[in-house]
XYZ file of C-alpha atoms in Angstrom:
481
model
C 115.301 -79.690 -33.009
C 113.064 -76.978 -34.486
C 114.336 -73.433 -34.139
C 117.774 -74.483 -32.821
C 120.618 -72.157 -33.838
C 124.378 -72.204 -33.534
C 125.180 -68.664 -32.493
C 128.519 -67.196 -33.483
C 130.181 -64.116 -31.945
C 130.298 -60.866 -33.886
C 133.572 -60.331 -35.744
C 134.580 -56.836 -36.818
C 135.095 -56.801 -40.620
C 138.371 -54.904 -40.173
C 139.641 -57.678 -37.895
C 138.648 -60.242 -40.521
C 140.664 -58.311 -43.094
C 143.652 -58.188 -40.709
C 143.519 -61.977 -40.263
C 143.613 -62.408 -44.037
C 146.578 -60.046 -44.305
C 148.469 -62.033 -41.661
C 147.461 -65.369 -43.232
C 147.012 -64.662 -46.954
C 145.422 -67.307 -49.201
C 147.705 -70.088 -50.393
C 147.093 -71.589 -53.817
C 148.710 -74.802 -55.002
C 148.266 -75.978 -58.585
C 149.097 -79.681 -58.881
C 149.478 -81.429 -62.235
C 151.138 -84.578 -60.862
C 148.556 -86.239 -58.592
C 145.859 -86.925 -61.209
C 146.567 -88.094 -64.742
C 143.480 -86.520 -66.342
C 142.975 -83.202 -64.512
C 144.687 -80.399 -62.613
C 144.162 -80.028 -58.858
C 143.754 -76.477 -57.584
C 144.068 -76.367 -53.807
C 143.110 -73.230 -51.880
C 143.788 -72.564 -48.178
C 142.599 -69.286 -46.698
C 141.070 -67.566 -43.712
C 137.334 -68.143 -43.928
C 134.676 -65.508 -44.578
C 131.174 -65.453 -46.002
C 131.232 -65.653 -49.791
C 134.807 -66.876 -50.177
C 133.713 -70.068 -51.963
C 131.787 -68.037 -54.533
C 134.776 -65.735 -55.104
C 137.100 -68.639 -55.888
C 134.567 -70.473 -58.096
C 133.872 -67.203 -59.917
C 137.541 -66.784 -60.835
C 137.768 -70.311 -62.239
C 134.500 -70.185 -64.209
C 135.325 -66.781 -65.698
C 138.301 -68.539 -67.293
C 135.888 -71.141 -68.756
C 137.547 -73.928 -66.774
C 135.550 -77.130 -66.237
C 135.229 -78.198 -62.583
C 134.514 -81.935 -62.481
C 134.984 -82.483 -58.728
C 135.425 -80.383 -55.619
C 135.807 -80.989 -51.898
C 135.150 -78.095 -49.516
C 135.667 -77.615 -45.796
C 135.319 -74.312 -43.945
C 134.782 -75.271 -40.308
C 136.945 -73.692 -37.605
C 137.454 -70.334 -39.294
C 139.617 -71.745 -42.099
C 138.662 -72.437 -45.709
C 140.163 -75.426 -47.539
C 139.084 -76.473 -51.004
C 140.296 -78.802 -53.740
C 139.059 -78.391 -57.315
C 139.553 -80.947 -60.109
C 139.672 -78.848 -63.277
C 140.394 -79.085 -66.988
C 140.110 -76.693 -69.880
C 137.162 -76.854 -72.276
C 138.874 -79.624 -74.257
C 139.345 -81.870 -71.229
C 143.076 -81.122 -70.943
C 145.129 -80.225 -67.866
C 146.035 -76.604 -67.107
C 149.700 -76.463 -68.107
C 150.135 -72.936 -69.430
C 152.435 -71.088 -67.008
C 150.828 -67.782 -67.885
C 147.359 -69.061 -66.941
C 148.618 -70.804 -63.795
C 150.246 -67.565 -62.627
C 147.026 -65.665 -63.309
C 144.912 -68.091 -61.255
C 147.292 -67.888 -58.303
C 147.443 -64.096 -58.354
C 143.719 -63.634 -58.931
C 142.728 -65.777 -55.939
C 145.368 -64.235 -53.665
C 144.405 -60.644 -54.569
C 140.619 -61.087 -54.754
C 140.035 -58.331 -52.145
C 141.917 -55.777 -54.228
C 140.076 -55.261 -57.508
C 142.734 -52.818 -58.805
C 145.472 -55.426 -58.534
C 143.271 -58.043 -60.138
C 142.652 -55.805 -63.137
C 146.378 -55.356 -63.749
C 147.205 -59.066 -63.959
C 148.993 -59.308 -67.300
C 145.859 -58.479 -69.284
C 144.420 -61.977 -69.792
C 141.403 -61.737 -72.106
C 138.368 -62.225 -69.870
C 134.641 -62.102 -70.431
C 133.442 -58.657 -69.266
C 131.907 -59.597 -65.932
C 132.376 -56.334 -64.003
C 132.284 -53.572 -66.596
C 130.190 -51.300 -64.388
C 133.416 -49.664 -63.236
C 133.955 -48.320 -66.779
C 130.516 -48.170 -68.400
C 126.964 -47.126 -67.648
C 124.926 -50.149 -66.576
C 121.359 -50.663 -67.810
C 119.415 -53.370 -65.956
C 116.007 -54.588 -67.066
C 113.517 -57.265 -66.046
C 110.700 -57.810 -68.514
C 108.039 -60.201 -69.721
C 109.768 -62.570 -72.145
C 108.275 -61.873 -75.574
C 109.733 -62.244 -79.083
C 111.255 -58.996 -80.332
C 111.573 -57.072 -77.083
C 115.387 -57.222 -77.086
C 115.317 -55.970 -80.673
C 113.086 -53.031 -79.725
C 115.242 -52.026 -76.764
C 118.431 -52.289 -78.850
C 116.872 -50.137 -81.586
C 115.956 -47.387 -79.110
C 119.479 -47.414 -77.646
C 120.907 -47.023 -81.148
C 118.499 -44.184 -81.959
C 119.562 -42.424 -78.764
C 123.231 -42.703 -79.729
C 124.157 -45.292 -77.098
C 126.887 -47.728 -77.990
C 126.469 -51.175 -76.400
C 129.874 -52.339 -75.118
C 128.460 -55.618 -73.862
C 125.112 -57.210 -73.157
C 123.918 -60.352 -71.390
C 120.331 -61.636 -71.469
C 118.668 -64.617 -69.770
C 115.107 -65.902 -69.980
C 113.307 -68.230 -67.600
C 109.665 -69.031 -66.883
C 108.388 -66.363 -69.323
C 110.498 -63.711 -67.619
C 113.666 -62.056 -68.888
C 116.584 -60.190 -67.329
C 119.030 -58.108 -69.365
C 122.125 -56.106 -68.485
C 123.563 -53.702 -71.049
C 126.818 -51.810 -70.553
C 126.520 -48.684 -72.675
C 128.616 -45.642 -73.652
C 128.172 -42.477 -75.617
C 128.793 -43.139 -79.298
C 132.315 -41.693 -78.875
C 133.226 -44.326 -76.275
C 132.659 -42.300 -73.097
C 130.430 -43.513 -70.236
C 127.104 -41.717 -69.865
C 127.251 -39.660 -66.675
C 124.917 -36.699 -67.328
C 121.854 -37.223 -65.116
C 119.450 -35.511 -67.522
C 120.573 -37.764 -70.362
C 120.343 -40.845 -68.147
C 116.799 -39.879 -67.147
C 115.791 -39.336 -70.779
C 117.161 -42.718 -71.877
C 115.412 -44.437 -68.978
C 112.081 -42.781 -69.836
C 112.315 -43.907 -73.472
C 113.092 -47.474 -72.482
C 110.297 -47.551 -69.916
C 107.857 -46.675 -72.693
C 109.071 -49.619 -74.779
C 108.974 -52.029 -71.861
C 105.621 -50.715 -70.665
C 104.093 -51.445 -74.069
C 104.672 -55.152 -73.370
C 103.125 -55.010 -69.904
C 100.286 -57.500 -69.617
C 97.963 -57.898 -66.650
C 100.088 -55.734 -64.392
C 103.223 -57.888 -64.686
C 106.348 -56.354 -63.201
C 108.727 -54.544 -65.537
C 111.819 -52.671 -64.353
C 114.331 -50.390 -66.069
C 117.315 -49.001 -64.158
C 120.346 -47.049 -65.379
C 123.366 -46.466 -63.157
C 126.484 -44.410 -63.811
C 129.911 -46.091 -63.502
C 130.610 -47.231 -59.940
C 133.818 -47.864 -58.002
C 132.796 -51.495 -57.478
C 130.282 -53.617 -59.283
C 128.628 -56.971 -58.704
C 129.708 -59.751 -61.056
C 127.417 -59.540 -64.096
C 126.127 -63.119 -64.030
C 125.612 -62.978 -60.282
C 123.667 -59.757 -60.810
C 121.468 -61.495 -63.412
C 120.631 -64.166 -60.840
C 119.764 -61.426 -58.325
C 117.521 -59.629 -60.816
C 115.572 -62.784 -61.611
C 115.213 -63.707 -57.937
C 113.879 -60.200 -57.236
C 111.508 -60.771 -60.168
C 110.383 -63.993 -58.398
C 110.901 -66.225 -61.428
C 111.551 -69.121 -59.021
C 108.001 -69.253 -57.653
C 106.717 -71.682 -60.267
C 109.727 -73.997 -59.955
C 109.370 -77.309 -58.179
C 109.910 -81.029 -58.313
C 108.754 -82.709 -61.510
C 107.664 -85.799 -59.631
C 110.392 -87.867 -61.300
C 113.172 -89.540 -59.399
C 116.796 -90.543 -59.523
C 117.634 -94.196 -60.000
C 117.899 -96.359 -56.883
C 120.571 -98.980 -56.290
C 119.179 -101.773 -54.059
C 122.702 -103.062 -53.278
C 124.168 -100.058 -51.508
C 120.814 -98.345 -50.945
C 122.020 -95.120 -52.520
C 120.801 -93.121 -55.482
C 122.447 -93.873 -58.787
C 123.866 -91.065 -60.875
C 121.457 -91.978 -63.635
C 118.090 -90.189 -63.539
C 114.713 -91.165 -64.903
C 114.183 -87.627 -66.229
C 116.233 -84.612 -67.219
C 114.980 -82.341 -64.434
C 116.777 -80.894 -61.419
C 116.244 -82.791 -58.160
C 116.806 -81.076 -54.800
C 116.362 -82.614 -51.358
C 117.006 -81.042 -47.931
C 117.622 -83.021 -44.757
C 119.114 -82.480 -41.297
C 122.308 -84.123 -40.133
C 124.582 -83.412 -37.138
C 123.585 -79.789 -36.753
C 123.608 -78.942 -40.460
C 121.011 -78.696 -43.174
C 122.171 -80.999 -45.969
C 121.190 -79.921 -49.489
C 121.533 -82.566 -52.203
C 121.297 -81.570 -55.866
C 121.238 -83.899 -58.879
C 120.873 -82.571 -62.403
C 122.334 -82.667 -65.892
C 125.890 -81.371 -65.887
C 126.802 -78.240 -67.821
C 129.380 -75.425 -67.758
C 129.231 -73.018 -64.786
C 126.784 -75.187 -62.854
C 128.815 -74.922 -59.633
C 128.951 -71.133 -59.904
C 125.177 -70.917 -60.287
C 124.333 -73.124 -57.287
C 126.938 -71.526 -55.002
C 125.710 -68.090 -56.131
C 122.139 -68.999 -55.122
C 123.198 -70.228 -51.664
C 125.458 -67.219 -51.020
C 122.839 -64.647 -52.007
C 120.273 -66.384 -49.781
C 122.748 -65.839 -46.899
C 123.665 -69.490 -46.338
C 127.179 -70.504 -45.297
C 128.660 -73.672 -46.805
C 130.650 -75.587 -44.160
C 131.282 -78.790 -46.119
C 130.564 -79.785 -49.691
C 131.302 -82.517 -52.208
C 130.717 -82.007 -55.935
C 131.213 -84.569 -58.688
C 130.157 -85.374 -62.239
C 129.758 -88.780 -63.846
C 127.949 -89.903 -67.010
C 126.861 -86.292 -67.663
C 125.029 -86.166 -64.292
C 126.222 -83.728 -61.632
C 125.765 -84.408 -57.927
C 126.293 -81.713 -55.309
C 126.020 -82.057 -51.551
C 126.201 -79.004 -49.290
C 126.267 -78.901 -45.477
C 124.942 -75.433 -44.698
C 123.537 -73.154 -42.046
C 122.078 -69.708 -42.322
C 124.528 -66.864 -41.787
C 123.061 -66.400 -38.285
C 123.932 -70.018 -37.439
C 120.436 -71.507 -37.788
C 119.419 -74.481 -39.912
C 116.562 -74.548 -42.418
C 113.847 -75.255 -39.875
C 110.560 -74.467 -41.582
C 108.932 -76.131 -44.561
C 108.370 -72.710 -46.156
C 112.088 -71.951 -45.985
C 113.051 -75.359 -47.366
C 110.566 -74.957 -50.216
C 111.961 -71.542 -51.166
C 115.555 -72.817 -51.109
C 114.527 -75.750 -53.314
C 112.770 -73.453 -55.780
C 115.659 -70.954 -55.894
C 118.251 -73.670 -56.561
C 116.146 -75.221 -59.335
C 115.727 -71.786 -60.914
C 119.478 -71.079 -60.649
C 120.193 -74.331 -62.501
C 117.513 -73.786 -65.163
C 118.331 -70.174 -66.097
C 121.523 -71.096 -67.883
C 120.366 -74.470 -69.221
C 121.152 -74.658 -72.929
C 118.178 -74.163 -75.215
C 117.977 -73.714 -78.956
C 120.501 -73.340 -81.723
C 123.744 -71.668 -80.749
C 125.090 -68.986 -83.076
C 128.577 -67.587 -82.431
C 129.055 -64.226 -84.113
C 132.178 -62.175 -84.742
C 132.099 -58.863 -86.594
C 133.559 -55.384 -86.770
C 132.168 -53.375 -83.865
C 129.905 -50.457 -84.756
C 127.003 -48.470 -83.401
C 123.760 -50.411 -83.819
C 125.297 -53.847 -84.417
C 123.265 -55.522 -81.649
C 120.121 -53.829 -82.934
C 120.713 -55.182 -86.459
C 121.410 -58.737 -85.312
C 118.372 -58.941 -83.042
C 116.187 -57.362 -85.745
C 117.031 -60.218 -88.129
C 116.093 -62.761 -85.466
C 112.792 -60.946 -84.972
C 112.066 -60.778 -88.703
C 112.446 -64.531 -89.032
C 110.238 -65.290 -86.043
C 113.037 -66.429 -83.737
C 113.125 -66.065 -79.964
C 116.369 -65.339 -78.114
C 116.569 -67.642 -75.109
C 119.980 -66.509 -73.914
C 122.561 -64.104 -75.272
C 125.947 -62.605 -74.564
C 127.679 -59.993 -76.683
C 130.832 -58.028 -75.945
C 133.469 -55.903 -77.628
C 137.087 -56.956 -77.889
C 139.109 -54.063 -79.244
C 137.558 -53.173 -82.600
C 135.779 -56.521 -82.812
C 132.405 -57.567 -81.403
C 131.816 -61.188 -80.432
C 128.548 -62.713 -79.326
C 126.778 -65.977 -78.557
C 123.027 -66.293 -79.112
C 120.760 -69.238 -78.308
C 117.696 -68.959 -80.546
C 114.576 -71.044 -81.076
C 111.723 -70.950 -83.555
C 108.530 -69.887 -81.790
C 106.565 -72.587 -83.637
C 109.029 -75.339 -82.745
C 110.334 -75.803 -86.301
C 113.979 -76.237 -87.165
C 115.766 -72.978 -87.908
C 116.348 -72.504 -91.627
C 119.769 -72.017 -93.161
C 118.252 -68.991 -94.868
C 117.912 -67.333 -91.458
C 121.544 -67.982 -90.629
C 122.583 -66.607 -94.030
C 120.489 -63.477 -93.366
C 122.332 -62.896 -90.089
C 125.649 -63.289 -91.910
C 124.603 -60.734 -94.502
C 123.521 -58.154 -91.909
C 126.599 -58.270 -89.727
C 129.121 -58.765 -92.552
C 131.120 -61.034 -90.278
C 131.688 -64.606 -89.225
C 128.794 -66.751 -87.963
C 129.375 -70.254 -86.611
C 126.485 -72.640 -85.985
C 126.786 -75.550 -83.600
C 125.070 -77.405 -80.771
C 126.309 -76.935 -77.243
C 127.953 -80.006 -75.835
C 128.345 -81.274 -72.306
C 131.482 -83.003 -71.104
C 130.705 -86.280 -69.406
C 132.227 -89.654 -68.573
C 131.089 -92.818 -70.295
C 132.848 -96.054 -69.380
C 135.633 -94.097 -67.706
C 136.387 -92.136 -70.864
C 135.649 -88.484 -71.590
C 132.928 -87.933 -74.172
C 131.024 -85.024 -75.627
C 127.268 -85.346 -75.256
C 125.289 -83.289 -77.749
C 121.924 -81.649 -77.104
C 119.731 -82.517 -80.116
C 116.476 -80.759 -79.391
C 114.423 -80.063 -82.510
C 114.234 -76.344 -81.794
C 118.023 -76.235 -81.790
C 118.576 -77.876 -85.169
C 119.049 -76.236 -88.544
C 116.960 -76.987 -91.621
C 118.332 -76.618 -95.151
C 114.863 -76.178 -96.668
C 113.662 -72.632 -97.558
C 111.923 -70.789 -94.764
C 108.146 -70.372 -94.957
C 108.609 -66.909 -93.444
C 110.583 -65.454 -96.365
C 107.813 -63.245 -97.820
C 106.608 -62.071 -94.434
C 110.161 -61.440 -93.329
C 110.822 -59.274 -96.349
C 107.697 -57.211 -95.696
C 108.480 -56.904 -91.995
C 112.024 -55.765 -92.821
C 110.609 -52.892 -94.900
C 108.295 -51.872 -92.059
C 111.208 -51.941 -89.604
C 113.307 -49.724 -91.868
C 110.487 -47.192 -92.248
C 109.593 -47.135 -88.553
C 113.284 -46.733 -87.688
C 113.179 -43.268 -89.252
C 110.566 -42.051 -86.758
C 113.175 -41.592 -84.000
C 112.818 -42.382 -80.322
C 109.462 -42.524 -78.589
C 108.171 -39.359 -77.005
C 106.303 -39.250 -73.678
């Protein structure tokens, strides 16, 4: 029935917190029921966003979620996750098990969560310690290099950086400090840095396309970095050109249900109505952190997940969500259903693996990110996705790069990166964990743009000349208004 809503009474947030204190989350980690995975069972008082919080904790530990069953009707949240580590093994380390239990049970108290035995985590909420720089830009080769060079010239040390590209748009979050390791808090200095970066970004503005640059001083709380990247790209409306490819999933005439196999590699989303819920079905290629990305999209669009079933088989992931809007209404209009479809497809695509993956480890220093991205630019490479962070005195990073002309990336380019950073560079293809014939297997992405070529690069002479120009122009200092 069009426009029909299930209205729910207003609940004071303080009362919701009291209920959780009286009935704290219970976490059971079971290694006995299944022979090939660990079951993580969570029971808790229900609230909006709780599913995302739990999934976020598990994915930040790089755990692989192969199945999940979710129920949150009646004010109570119950979930079962089937998880393994990145090598397909059960979670047996007592230290890690204790961390998972404590992290989920103390998710409301960020201070407690930070003091949990110091497990090495990816820096997802560094805004509490560092100045955050957020940017949305037109995706063009070299822009990350230019921004990094200006930050270095201005004496800003990059503690971590994450960059995504999608549909010719890019979103980047830098966490920066003064070169002596202190966060940047002086408002005049923040304003000056922002002005310099706006000049760089504005130089790439074409046809009035949106470009944003925003610096914020350290905050008491901070949105999860990858969730914030999703939010930036949604605000940038990168989803508007997403849609169905016109392909289809396979159809089984025996049970009249869709097979897990697909006739294309695209993301398929369908939305139907059933028993007072809007049912969202998603089928796509499986990959790490897929569940986090789809749940993040639904949560930020203010949809509540009441029931869900997630599974992966033969490298294909299927997700089914029974949802309503936070106000109790279903997805009644075609415009709303179309936007939800587009936003979910975009959330899946943003992190889809593209290009050759380079893992880098080097001694941390001022300007390291600028030097690495400059080499990529000199050799005509585009950065599709990147993450770089500091770990003590070391800097570690992962870059997905492609050749703008579609050629294989030369070994000479990789050697040039090694020479610049004076560190360790590992080259490999990303792999997806799937099931073939009931057995675990690693499925490798073999796109041409992500392969390496041992032949000499045709860009060697031009690269050498461009390197000289970069070195000379680097002496000019920051841009002036």
